[in-house]
mmCIF file of C-alpha atoms in Angstrom:
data_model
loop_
_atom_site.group_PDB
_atom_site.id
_atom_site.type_symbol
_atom_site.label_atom_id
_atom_site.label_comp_id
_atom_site.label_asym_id
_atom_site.label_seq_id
_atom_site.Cartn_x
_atom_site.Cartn_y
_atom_site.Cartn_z
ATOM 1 C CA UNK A 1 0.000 0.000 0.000
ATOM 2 C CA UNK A 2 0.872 3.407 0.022
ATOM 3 C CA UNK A 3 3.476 4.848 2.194
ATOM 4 C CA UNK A 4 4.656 8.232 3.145
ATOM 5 C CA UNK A 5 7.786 9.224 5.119
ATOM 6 C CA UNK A 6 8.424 12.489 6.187
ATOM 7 C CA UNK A 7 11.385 14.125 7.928
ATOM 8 C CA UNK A 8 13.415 14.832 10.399
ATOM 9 C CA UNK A 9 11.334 12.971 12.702
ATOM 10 C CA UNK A 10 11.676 16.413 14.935
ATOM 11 C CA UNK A 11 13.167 19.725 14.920
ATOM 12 C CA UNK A 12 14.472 22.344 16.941
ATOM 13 C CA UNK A 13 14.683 25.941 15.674
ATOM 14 C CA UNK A 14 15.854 29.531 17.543
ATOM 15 C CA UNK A 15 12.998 32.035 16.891
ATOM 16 C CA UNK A 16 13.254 33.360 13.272
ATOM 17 C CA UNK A 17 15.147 30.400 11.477
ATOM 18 C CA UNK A 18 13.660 28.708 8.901
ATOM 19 C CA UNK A 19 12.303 25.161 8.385
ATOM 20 C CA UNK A 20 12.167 22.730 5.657
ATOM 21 C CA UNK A 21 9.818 19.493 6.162
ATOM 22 C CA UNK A 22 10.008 16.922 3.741
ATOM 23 C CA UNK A 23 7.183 14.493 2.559
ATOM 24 C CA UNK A 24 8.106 11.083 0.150
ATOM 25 C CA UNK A 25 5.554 9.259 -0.864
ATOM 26 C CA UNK A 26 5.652 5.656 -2.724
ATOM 27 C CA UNK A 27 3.002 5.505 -5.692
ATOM 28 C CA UNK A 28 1.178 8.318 -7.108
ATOM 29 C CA UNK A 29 -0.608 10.726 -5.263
ATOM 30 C CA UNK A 30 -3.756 12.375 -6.801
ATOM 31 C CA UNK A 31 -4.281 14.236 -3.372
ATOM 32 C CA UNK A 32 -1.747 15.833 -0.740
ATOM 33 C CA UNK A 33 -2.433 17.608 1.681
ATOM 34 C CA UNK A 34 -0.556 19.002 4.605
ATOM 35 C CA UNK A 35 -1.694 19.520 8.556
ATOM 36 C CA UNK A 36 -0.702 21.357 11.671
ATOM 37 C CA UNK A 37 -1.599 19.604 15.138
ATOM 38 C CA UNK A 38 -1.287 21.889 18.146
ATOM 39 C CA UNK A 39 0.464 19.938 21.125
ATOM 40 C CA UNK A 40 -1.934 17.413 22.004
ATOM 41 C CA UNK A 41 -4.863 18.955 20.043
ATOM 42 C CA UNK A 42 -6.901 18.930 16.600
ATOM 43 C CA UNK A 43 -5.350 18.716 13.987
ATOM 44 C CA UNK A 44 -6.102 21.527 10.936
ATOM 45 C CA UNK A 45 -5.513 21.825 7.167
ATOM 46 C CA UNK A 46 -3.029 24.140 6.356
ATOM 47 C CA UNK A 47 -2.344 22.961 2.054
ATOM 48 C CA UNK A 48 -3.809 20.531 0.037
ATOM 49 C CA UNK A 49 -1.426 20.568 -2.438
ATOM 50 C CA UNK A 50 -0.690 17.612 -4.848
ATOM 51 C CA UNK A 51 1.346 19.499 -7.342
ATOM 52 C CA UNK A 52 3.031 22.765 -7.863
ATOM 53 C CA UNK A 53 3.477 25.474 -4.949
ATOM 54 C CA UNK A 54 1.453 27.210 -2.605
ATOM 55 C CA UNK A 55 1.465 29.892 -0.291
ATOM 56 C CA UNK A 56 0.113 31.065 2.848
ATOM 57 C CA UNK A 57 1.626 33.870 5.330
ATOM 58 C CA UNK A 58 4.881 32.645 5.926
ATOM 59 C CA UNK A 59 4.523 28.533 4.844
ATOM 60 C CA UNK A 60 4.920 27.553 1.489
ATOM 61 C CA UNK A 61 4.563 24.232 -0.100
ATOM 62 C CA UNK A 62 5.867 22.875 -2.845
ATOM 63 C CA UNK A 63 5.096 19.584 -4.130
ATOM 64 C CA UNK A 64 6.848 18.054 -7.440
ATOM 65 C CA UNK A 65 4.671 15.023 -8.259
ATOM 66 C CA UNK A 66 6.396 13.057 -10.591
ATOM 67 C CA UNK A 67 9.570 12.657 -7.781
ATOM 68 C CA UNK A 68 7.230 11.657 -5.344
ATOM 69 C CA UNK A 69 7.919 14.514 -2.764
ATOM 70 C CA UNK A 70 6.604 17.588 -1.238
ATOM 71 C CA UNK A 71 7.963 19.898 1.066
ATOM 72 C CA UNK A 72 6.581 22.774 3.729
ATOM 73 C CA UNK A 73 8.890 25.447 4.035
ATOM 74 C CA UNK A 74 8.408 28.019 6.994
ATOM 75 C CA UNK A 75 9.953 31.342 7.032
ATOM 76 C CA UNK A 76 10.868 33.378 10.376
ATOM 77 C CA UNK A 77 9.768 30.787 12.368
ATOM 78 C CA UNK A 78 8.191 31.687 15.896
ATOM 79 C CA UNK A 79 7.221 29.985 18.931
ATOM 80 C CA UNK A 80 3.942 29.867 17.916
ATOM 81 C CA UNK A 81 4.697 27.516 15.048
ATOM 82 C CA UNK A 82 5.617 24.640 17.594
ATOM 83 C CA UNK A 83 3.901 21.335 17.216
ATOM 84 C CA UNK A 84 3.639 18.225 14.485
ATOM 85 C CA UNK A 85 3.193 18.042 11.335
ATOM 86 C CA UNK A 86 1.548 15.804 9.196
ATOM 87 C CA UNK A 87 1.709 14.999 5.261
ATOM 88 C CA UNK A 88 -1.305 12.694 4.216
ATOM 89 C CA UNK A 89 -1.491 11.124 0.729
ATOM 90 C CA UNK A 90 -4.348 9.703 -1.089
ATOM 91 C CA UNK A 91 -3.554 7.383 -4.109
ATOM 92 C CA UNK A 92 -7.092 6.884 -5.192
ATOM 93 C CA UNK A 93 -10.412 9.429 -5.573
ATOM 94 C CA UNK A 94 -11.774 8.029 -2.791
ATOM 95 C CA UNK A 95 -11.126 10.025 0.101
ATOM 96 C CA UNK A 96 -8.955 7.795 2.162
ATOM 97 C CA UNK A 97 -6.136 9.802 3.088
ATOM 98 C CA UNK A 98 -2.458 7.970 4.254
ATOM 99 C CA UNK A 99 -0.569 9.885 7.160
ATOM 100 C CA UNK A 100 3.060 10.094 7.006
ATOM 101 C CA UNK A 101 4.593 9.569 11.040
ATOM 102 C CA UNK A 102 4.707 13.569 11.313
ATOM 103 C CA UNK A 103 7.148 15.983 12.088
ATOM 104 C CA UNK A 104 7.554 16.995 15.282
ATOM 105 C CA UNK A 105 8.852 21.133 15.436
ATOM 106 C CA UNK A 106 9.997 22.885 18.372
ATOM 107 C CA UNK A 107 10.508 26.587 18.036
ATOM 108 C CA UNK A 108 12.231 28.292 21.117
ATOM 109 C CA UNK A 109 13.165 31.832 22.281
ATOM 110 C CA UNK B 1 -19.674 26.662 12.312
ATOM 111 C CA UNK B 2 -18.649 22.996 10.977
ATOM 112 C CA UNK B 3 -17.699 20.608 13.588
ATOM 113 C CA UNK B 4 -16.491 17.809 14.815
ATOM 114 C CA UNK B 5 -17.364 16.596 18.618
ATOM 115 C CA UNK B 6 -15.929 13.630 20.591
ATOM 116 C CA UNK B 7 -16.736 12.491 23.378
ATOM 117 C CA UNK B 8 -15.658 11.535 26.016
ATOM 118 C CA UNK B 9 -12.275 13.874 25.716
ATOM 119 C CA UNK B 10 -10.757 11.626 28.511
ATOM 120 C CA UNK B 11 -11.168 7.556 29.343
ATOM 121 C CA UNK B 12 -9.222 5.083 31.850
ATOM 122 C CA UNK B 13 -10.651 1.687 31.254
ATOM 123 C CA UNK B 14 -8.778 -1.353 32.615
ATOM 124 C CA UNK B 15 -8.199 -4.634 30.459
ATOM 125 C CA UNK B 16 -10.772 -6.444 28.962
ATOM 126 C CA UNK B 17 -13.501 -3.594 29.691
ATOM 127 C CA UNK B 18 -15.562 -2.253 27.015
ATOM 128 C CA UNK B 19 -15.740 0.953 25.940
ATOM 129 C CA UNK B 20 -17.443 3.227 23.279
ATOM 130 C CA UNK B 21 -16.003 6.444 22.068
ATOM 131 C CA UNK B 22 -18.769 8.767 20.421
ATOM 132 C CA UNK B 23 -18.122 11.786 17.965
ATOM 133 C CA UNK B 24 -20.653 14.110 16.015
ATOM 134 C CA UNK B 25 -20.384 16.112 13.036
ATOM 135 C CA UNK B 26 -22.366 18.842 12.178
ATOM 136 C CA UNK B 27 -21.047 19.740 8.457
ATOM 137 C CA UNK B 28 -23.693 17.581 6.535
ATOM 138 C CA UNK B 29 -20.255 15.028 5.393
ATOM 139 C CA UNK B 30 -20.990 11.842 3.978
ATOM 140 C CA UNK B 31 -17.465 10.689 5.129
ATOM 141 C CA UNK B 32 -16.518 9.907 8.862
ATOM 142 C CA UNK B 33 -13.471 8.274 9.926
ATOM 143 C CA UNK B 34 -11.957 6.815 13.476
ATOM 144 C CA UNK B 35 -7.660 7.121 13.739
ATOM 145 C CA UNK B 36 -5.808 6.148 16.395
ATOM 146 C CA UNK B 37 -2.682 8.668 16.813
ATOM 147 C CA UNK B 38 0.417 6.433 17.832
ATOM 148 C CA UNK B 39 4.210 7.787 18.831
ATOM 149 C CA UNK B 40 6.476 6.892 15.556
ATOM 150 C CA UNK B 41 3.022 5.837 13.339
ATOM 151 C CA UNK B 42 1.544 9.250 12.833
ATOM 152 C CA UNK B 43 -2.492 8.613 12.288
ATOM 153 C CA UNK B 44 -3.504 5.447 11.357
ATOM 154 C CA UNK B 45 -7.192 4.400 10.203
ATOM 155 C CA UNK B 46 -9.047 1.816 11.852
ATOM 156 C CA UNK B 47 -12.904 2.485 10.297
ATOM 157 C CA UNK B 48 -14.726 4.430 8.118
ATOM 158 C CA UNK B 49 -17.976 5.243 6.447
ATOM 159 C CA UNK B 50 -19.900 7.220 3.781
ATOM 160 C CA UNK B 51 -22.873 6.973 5.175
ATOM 161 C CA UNK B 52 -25.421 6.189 7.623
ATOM 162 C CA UNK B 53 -25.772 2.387 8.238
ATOM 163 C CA UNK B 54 -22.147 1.499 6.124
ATOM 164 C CA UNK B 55 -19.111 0.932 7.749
ATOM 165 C CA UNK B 56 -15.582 0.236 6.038
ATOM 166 C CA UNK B 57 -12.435 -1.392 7.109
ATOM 167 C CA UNK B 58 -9.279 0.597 7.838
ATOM 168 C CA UNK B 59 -5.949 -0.222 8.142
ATOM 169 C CA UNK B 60 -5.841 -1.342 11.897
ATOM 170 C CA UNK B 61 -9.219 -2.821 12.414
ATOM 171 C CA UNK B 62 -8.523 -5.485 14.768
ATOM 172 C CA UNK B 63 -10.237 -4.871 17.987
ATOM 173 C CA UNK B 64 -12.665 -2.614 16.851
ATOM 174 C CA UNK B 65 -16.427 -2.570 15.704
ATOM 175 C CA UNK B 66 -17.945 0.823 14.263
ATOM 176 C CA UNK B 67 -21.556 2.008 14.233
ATOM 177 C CA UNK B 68 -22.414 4.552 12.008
ATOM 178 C CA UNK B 69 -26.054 5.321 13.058
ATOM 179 C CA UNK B 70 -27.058 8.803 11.078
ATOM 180 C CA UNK B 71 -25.216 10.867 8.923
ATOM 181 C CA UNK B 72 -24.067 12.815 12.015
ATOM 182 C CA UNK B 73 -23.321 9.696 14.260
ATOM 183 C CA UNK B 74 -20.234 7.778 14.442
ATOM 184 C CA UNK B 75 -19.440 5.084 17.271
ATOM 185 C CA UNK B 76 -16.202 3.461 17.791
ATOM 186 C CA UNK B 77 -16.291 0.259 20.139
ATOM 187 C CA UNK B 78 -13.441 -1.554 22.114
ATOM 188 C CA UNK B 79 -15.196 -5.075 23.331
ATOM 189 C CA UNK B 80 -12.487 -6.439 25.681
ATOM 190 C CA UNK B 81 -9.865 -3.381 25.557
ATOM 191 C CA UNK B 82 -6.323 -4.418 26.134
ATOM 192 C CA UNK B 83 -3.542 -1.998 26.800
ATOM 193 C CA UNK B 84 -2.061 -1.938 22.905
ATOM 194 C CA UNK B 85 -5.809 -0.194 22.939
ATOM 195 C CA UNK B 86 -4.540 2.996 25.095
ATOM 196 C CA UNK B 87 -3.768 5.751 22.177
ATOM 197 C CA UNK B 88 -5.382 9.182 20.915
ATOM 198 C CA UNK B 89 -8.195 8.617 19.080
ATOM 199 C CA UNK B 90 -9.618 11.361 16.560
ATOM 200 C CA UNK B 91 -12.519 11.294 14.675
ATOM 201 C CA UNK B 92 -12.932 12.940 11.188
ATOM 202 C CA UNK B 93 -15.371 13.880 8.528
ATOM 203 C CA UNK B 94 -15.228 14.939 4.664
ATOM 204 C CA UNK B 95 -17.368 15.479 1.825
ATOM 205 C CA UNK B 96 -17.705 13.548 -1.266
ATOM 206 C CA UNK B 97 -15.068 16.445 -3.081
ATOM 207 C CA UNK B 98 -11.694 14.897 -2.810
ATOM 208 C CA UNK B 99 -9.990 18.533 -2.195
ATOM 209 C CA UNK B 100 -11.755 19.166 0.658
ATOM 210 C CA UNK B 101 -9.532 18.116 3.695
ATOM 211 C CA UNK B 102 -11.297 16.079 6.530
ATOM 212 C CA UNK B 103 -12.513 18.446 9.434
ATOM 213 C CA UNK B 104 -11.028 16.262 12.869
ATOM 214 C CA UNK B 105 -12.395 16.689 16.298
ATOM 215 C CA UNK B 106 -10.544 17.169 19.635
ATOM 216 C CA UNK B 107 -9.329 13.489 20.190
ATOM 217 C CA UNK B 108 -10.151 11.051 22.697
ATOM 218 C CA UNK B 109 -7.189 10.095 25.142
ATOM 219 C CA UNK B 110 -7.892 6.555 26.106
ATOM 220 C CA UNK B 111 -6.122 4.728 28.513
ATOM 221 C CA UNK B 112 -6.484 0.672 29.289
ATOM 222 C CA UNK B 113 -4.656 -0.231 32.236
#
């Protein structure tokens, strides 16, 4: 079946660095879409993205389809930013979406 | 405002108790979902269903029955919870529109002692 890996598995970051999160995915993916989950919490759509880039404040994702791999970029990080993230991948038009194991992002002072 | 309730939030069951986790969505989706939430195995899907009366097999099934009553109801039941059981459940719904990302609820922390 389908499988996604993302990394790193975590990631620390000083206030104002950037980050670079990395999605692969093994078979085609007609739908990608990237969440935020706040420590413990919901989690929340931030892209749904399965080719080409997209923007949103300071996140952008870019997803290149035929290598199998997307990425989420954030810019000036802040503390605010901390928590997982998730890459989910559906192969199919049915809406059964794949999670990768996350991202786990710790911004500090 | 679309959403997505679970409850209870919290549950401490010990082994080989039974226990049903409930959730409620209020966006008029055809789609619900149950995931457990696992350290190192992000989300992983144990049921589904597009509608009221079907029900779906996920990935990780085994130990778990689903009820999906109405469009809005979703029931996830652990006959004879053991401690590989104790995880972070979410629940989810989504339209028929593939684009459209699932809306989750709060979670469910279970524990099975």
């Amino acid at each position: 079946g389908q499988q996604v890996q993302q990394s790193p598995a975590s990631l620390v970051l000083q206030e104002g660095e950037n980050a670079e999160l990395q999605c692969n995915f093994s078979s085609t993916a007609t739908r990608l879409q990237w969440f935020y989950q706040h420590p413990g919490g919901r989690l929340v759509s931030l892209f749904y993205n399965p080719s080409g880039t997209k923007h949103t404040g300071r996140l952008t994702s870019t997803t290149v389809t035929n290598e199998r791999r997307s990425s989420l970029h954030i810019s000036s990080s802040q503390t605010t930013d901390s928590g997982t993230y998730f890459c989910a991948i559906a192969s199919s038009s049915f809406s059964k979406l794949v999670f990768g194991q996350g991202t786990s992002l710790s911004v500090v002072p | 405002e679309a959403a997505v309730t679970q409850s209870p939030r919290n549950k401490v069951t010990v082994t080989g108790g039974n226990v049903t986790l409930s959730c409620r969505q209020t966006n008029s989706h055809n789609y619900m979902y149950w995931y457990r939430q696992d350290t190192g195995h992000g989300l992983r899907l144990i049921h589904y269903s597009y509608g009221a009366g079907n029900l779906q097999i996920g990935d990780v099934p085994d130990g778990y029955k689903a009820t999906r009553t109405t469009q809005e109801d979703f029931f996830l039941l652990l006959k004879l919870a053991s401690p590989s059981q104790t995880s972070l459940y979410f629940c989810a719904s989504s339209d028929e529109y593939n684009n459209q990302a699932p809306l989750f609820g709060e979670g469910t922390r279970l524990s099975v002692l």
